[in-house]
Short mmCIF file of C-alpha atoms and ligand atoms in Angstrom, two decimals:
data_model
loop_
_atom_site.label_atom_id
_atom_site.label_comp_id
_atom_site.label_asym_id
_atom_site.label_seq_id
_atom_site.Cartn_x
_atom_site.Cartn_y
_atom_site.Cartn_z
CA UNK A 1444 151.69 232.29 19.68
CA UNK A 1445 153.64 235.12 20.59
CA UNK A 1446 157.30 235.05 19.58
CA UNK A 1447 158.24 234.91 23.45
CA UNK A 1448 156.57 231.77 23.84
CA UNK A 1449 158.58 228.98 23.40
CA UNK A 1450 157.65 226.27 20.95
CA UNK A 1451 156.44 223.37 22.04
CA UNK A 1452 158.85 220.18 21.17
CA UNK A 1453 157.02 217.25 19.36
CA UNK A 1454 156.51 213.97 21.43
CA UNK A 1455 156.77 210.81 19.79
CA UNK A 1456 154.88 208.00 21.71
CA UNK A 1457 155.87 204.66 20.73
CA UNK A 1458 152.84 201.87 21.29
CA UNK A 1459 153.10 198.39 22.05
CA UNK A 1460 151.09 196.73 18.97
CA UNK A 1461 148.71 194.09 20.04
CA UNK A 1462 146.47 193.79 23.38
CA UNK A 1463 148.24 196.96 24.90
CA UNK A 1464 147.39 198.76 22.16
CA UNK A 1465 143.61 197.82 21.88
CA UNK A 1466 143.06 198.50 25.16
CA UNK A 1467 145.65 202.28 25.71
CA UNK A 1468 143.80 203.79 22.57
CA UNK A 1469 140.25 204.76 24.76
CA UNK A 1470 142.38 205.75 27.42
CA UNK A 1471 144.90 207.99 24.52
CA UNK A 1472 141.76 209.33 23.48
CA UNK A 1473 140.74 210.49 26.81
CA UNK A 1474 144.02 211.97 27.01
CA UNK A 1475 143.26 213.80 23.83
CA UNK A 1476 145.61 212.27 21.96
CA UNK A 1477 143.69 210.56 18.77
CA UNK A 1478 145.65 209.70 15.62
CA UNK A 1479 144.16 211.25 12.67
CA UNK A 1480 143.44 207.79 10.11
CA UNK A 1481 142.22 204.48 11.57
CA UNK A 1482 145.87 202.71 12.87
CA UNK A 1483 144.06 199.48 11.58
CA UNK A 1484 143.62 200.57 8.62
CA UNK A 1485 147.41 200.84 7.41
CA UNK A 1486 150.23 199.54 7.02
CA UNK A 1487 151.81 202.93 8.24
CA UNK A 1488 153.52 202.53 11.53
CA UNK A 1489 154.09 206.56 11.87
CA UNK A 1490 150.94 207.98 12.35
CA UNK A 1491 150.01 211.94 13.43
CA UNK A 1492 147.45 212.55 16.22
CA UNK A 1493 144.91 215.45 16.25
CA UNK A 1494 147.35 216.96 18.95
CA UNK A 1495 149.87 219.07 16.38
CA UNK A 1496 152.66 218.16 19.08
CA UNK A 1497 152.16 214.52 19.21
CA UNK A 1498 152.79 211.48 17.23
CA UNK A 1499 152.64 207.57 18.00
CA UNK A 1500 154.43 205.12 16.45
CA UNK A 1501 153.25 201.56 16.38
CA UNK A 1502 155.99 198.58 17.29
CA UNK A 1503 156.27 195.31 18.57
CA UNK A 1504 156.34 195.28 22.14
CA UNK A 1505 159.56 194.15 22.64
CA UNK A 1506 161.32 197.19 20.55
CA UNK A 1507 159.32 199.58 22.56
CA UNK A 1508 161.82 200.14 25.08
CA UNK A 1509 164.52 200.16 22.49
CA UNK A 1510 163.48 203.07 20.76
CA UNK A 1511 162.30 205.12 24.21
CA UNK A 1512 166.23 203.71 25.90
CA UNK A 1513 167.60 205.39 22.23
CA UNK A 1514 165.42 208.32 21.91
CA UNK A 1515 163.72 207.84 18.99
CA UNK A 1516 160.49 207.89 20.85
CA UNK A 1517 160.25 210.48 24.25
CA UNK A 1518 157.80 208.18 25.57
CA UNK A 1519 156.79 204.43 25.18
CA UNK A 1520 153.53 201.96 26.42
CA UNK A 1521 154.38 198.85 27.21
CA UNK A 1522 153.95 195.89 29.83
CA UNK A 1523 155.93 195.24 32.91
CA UNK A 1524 157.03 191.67 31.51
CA UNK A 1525 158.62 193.85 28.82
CA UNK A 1526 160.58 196.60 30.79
CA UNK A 1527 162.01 193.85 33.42
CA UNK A 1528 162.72 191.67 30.06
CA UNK A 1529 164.70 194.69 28.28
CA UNK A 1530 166.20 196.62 31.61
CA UNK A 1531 165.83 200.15 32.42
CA UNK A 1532 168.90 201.75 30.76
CA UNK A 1533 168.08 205.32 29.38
CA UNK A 1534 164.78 205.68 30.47
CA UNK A 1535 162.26 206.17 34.03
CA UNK A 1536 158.82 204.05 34.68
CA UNK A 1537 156.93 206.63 35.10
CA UNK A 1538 153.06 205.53 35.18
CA UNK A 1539 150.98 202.54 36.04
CA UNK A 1540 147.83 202.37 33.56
CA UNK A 1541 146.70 199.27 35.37
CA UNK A 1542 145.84 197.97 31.30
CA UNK A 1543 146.25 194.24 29.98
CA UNK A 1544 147.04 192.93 33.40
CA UNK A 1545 148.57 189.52 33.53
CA UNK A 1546 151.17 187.79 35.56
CA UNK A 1547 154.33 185.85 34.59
CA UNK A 1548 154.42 182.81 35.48
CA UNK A 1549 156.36 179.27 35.48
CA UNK A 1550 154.23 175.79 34.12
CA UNK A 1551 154.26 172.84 33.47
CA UNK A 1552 152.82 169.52 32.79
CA UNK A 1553 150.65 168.32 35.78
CA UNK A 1554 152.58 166.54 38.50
CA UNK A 1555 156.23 168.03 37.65
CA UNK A 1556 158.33 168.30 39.64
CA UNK A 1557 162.03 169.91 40.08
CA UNK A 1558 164.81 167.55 40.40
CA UNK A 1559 167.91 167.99 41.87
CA UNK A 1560 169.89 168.29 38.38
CA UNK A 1561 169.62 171.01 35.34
CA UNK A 1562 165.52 171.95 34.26
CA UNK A 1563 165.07 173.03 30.40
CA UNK A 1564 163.13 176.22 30.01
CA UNK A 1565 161.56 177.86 27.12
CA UNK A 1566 160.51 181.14 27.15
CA UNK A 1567 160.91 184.77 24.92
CA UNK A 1568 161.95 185.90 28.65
CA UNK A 1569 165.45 185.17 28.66
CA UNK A 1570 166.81 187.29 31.06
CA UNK A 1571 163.86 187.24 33.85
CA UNK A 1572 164.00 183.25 33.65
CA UNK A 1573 167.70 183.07 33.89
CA UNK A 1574 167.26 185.90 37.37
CA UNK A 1575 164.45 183.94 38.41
CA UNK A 1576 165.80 180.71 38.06
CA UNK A 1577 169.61 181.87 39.64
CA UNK A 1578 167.66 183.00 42.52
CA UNK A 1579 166.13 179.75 43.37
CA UNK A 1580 169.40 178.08 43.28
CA UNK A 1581 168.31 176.11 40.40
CA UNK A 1582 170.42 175.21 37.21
CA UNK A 1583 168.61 175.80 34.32
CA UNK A 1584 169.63 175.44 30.50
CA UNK A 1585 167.29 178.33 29.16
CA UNK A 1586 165.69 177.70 25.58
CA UNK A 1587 164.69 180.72 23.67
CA UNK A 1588 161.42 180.48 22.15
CA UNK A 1589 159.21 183.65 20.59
CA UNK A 1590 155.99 182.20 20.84
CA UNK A 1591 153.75 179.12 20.87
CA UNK A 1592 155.86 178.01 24.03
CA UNK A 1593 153.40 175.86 25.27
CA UNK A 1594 154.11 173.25 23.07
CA UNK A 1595 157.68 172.88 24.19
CA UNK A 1596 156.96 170.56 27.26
CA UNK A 1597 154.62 168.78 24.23
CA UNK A 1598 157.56 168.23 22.41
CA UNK A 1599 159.56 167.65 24.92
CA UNK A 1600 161.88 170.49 23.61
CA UNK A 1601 161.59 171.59 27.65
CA UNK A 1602 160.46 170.48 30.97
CA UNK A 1603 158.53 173.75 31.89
CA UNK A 1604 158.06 177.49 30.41
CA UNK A 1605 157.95 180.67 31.53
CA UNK A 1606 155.02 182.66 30.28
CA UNK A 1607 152.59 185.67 30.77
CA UNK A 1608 149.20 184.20 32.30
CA UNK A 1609 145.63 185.57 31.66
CA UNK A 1610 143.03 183.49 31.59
CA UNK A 1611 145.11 180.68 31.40
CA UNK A 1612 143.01 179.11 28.69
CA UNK A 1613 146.26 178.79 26.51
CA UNK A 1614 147.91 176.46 29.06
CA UNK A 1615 145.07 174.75 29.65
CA UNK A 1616 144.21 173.36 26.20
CA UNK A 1617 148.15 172.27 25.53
CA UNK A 1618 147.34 170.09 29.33
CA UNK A 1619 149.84 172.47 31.33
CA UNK A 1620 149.78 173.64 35.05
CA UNK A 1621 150.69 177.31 36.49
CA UNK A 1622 152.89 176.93 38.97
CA UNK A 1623 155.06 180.01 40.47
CA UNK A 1624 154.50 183.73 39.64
CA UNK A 1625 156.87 185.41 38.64
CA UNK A 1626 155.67 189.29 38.30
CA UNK A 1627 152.78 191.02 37.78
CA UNK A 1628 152.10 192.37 34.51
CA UNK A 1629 150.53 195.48 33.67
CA UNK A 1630 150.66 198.31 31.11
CA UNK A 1631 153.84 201.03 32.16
CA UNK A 1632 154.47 204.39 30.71
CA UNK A 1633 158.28 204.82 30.13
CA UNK A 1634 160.17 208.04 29.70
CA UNK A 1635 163.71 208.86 27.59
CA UNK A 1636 165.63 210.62 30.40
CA UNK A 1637 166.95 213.25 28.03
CA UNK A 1638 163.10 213.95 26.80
CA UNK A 1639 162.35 214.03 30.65
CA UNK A 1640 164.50 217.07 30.93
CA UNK A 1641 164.43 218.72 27.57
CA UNK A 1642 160.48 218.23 26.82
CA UNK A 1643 160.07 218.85 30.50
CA UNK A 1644 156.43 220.71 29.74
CA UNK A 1645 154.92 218.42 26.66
CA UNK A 1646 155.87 215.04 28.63
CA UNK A 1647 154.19 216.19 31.80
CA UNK A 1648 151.22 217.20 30.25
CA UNK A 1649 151.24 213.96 28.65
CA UNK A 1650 151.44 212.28 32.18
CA UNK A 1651 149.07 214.83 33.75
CA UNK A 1652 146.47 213.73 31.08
CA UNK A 1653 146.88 210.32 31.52
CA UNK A 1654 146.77 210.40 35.32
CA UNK A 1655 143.59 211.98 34.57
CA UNK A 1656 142.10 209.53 32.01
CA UNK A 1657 142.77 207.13 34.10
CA UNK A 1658 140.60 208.32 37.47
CA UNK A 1659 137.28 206.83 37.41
C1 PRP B 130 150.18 185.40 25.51
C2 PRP B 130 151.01 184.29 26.12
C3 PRP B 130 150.10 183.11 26.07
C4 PRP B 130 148.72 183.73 26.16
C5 PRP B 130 148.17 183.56 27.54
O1 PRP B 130 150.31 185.38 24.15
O2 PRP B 130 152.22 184.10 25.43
O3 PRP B 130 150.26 182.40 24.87
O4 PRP B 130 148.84 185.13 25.89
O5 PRP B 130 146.86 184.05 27.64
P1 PRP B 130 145.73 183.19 28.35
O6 PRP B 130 146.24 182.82 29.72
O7 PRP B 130 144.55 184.12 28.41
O8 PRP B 130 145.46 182.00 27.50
P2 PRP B 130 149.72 186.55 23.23
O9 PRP B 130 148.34 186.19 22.80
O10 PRP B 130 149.87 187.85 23.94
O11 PRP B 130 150.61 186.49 21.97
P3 PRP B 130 152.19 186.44 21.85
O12 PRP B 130 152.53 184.98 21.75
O13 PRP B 130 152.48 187.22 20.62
O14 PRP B 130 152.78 187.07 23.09
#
């Protein structure tokens, strides 16, 4: 590299552990971004790729946004359900991988319905169920749950939940119904507006790779 060549700025890619995860790191790869040791095989969470100007970072989904809103990572991967969850302060949606596709959804045992008065919903989605629920006019005490939700109705710790969807195999066996959707879910790649500007050149070859992994 000559000396008038600028230097290209390290990206740090936070990835949304889990599903997400399993199913981004063909498509990384493709990209030619490939962390050096097996993720799965440590307890690191900072690992180095075999491109010198990249790094990923491993987190639970629902920090992802937190670090890419705060800069610690340029870029994040993370679900839909996620970015409407945590709001889109500090950072632009920038890509749809079209990965772990699911919809959130409202259910419930079979044959409820909504009466006039207050509903109790559990859910790790907070802030979409109290939107979703203001918007249909309905009061709704909102129960904060992060995970195994479908046992609230069970329990009777609430009268429905707000969850993502897939197979719906999970609602099934705890004898609950799907009822409204909500959003659909897919994988997003998110952006720290600062990193937009400043690493104008290594994010957009970033996004220019993925568009490209992801074309048939
Ligand atoms: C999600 C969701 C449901 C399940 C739905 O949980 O919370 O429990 O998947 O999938 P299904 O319709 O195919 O049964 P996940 O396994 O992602 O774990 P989580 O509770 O950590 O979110």
């Amino acid at each position: 590299m000559s000396l008038a060549e600028p230097r290209p700025k390290q990206l740090t890619i936070a990835l949304n552990r889990g599903r997400i995860l399993k199913e981004f790191l063909p498509m990384m790869a493709a990209a030619g971004i490939e962390p050096t040791e097996d993720m799965g095989a440590s307890r690191k969470l900072v690992f180095d790729t075999v491109n010198p100007n990249v790094r990923v970072l491993v987190a639970r989904g629902s920090d992802v946004p937190t670090y890419v809103e705060h800069g610690a990572a340029d870029i994040g991967i993370t679900g839909k359900d996620t970015i409407l969850e945590h709001g889109t302060q500090g950072y632009y949606e920038r890509l749809d991988l079209g990965i772990a596709r699911c919809r959130l959804m409202t259910a419930a045992p079979a044959g409820f319905k909504y009466p006039a008065g207050r509903v109790r919903v559990a859910t790790k989605f907070v802030r979409i169920a109290e939107r979703y629920f203001a918007q249909r006019g309905q009061q709704a005490t909102i129960i904060p749950l992060s995970g195994a939700l479908e046992v609230a109705p069970v329990l009777d710790l609430a009268d429905l939940i707000v969850d993502i969807v897939d197979t719906g195999n999970t609602l099934k066996a705890n004898g609950l119904v799907a009822m409204d959707s909500i959003a659909e879910v897919s994988t997003r790649v998110i952006v720290n507006r600062a990193a937009m500007k400043l690493k104008f050149d290594e994010v957009t070859k970033v996004l220019t790779d993925l568009s490209e992994a992801l074309k048939p």
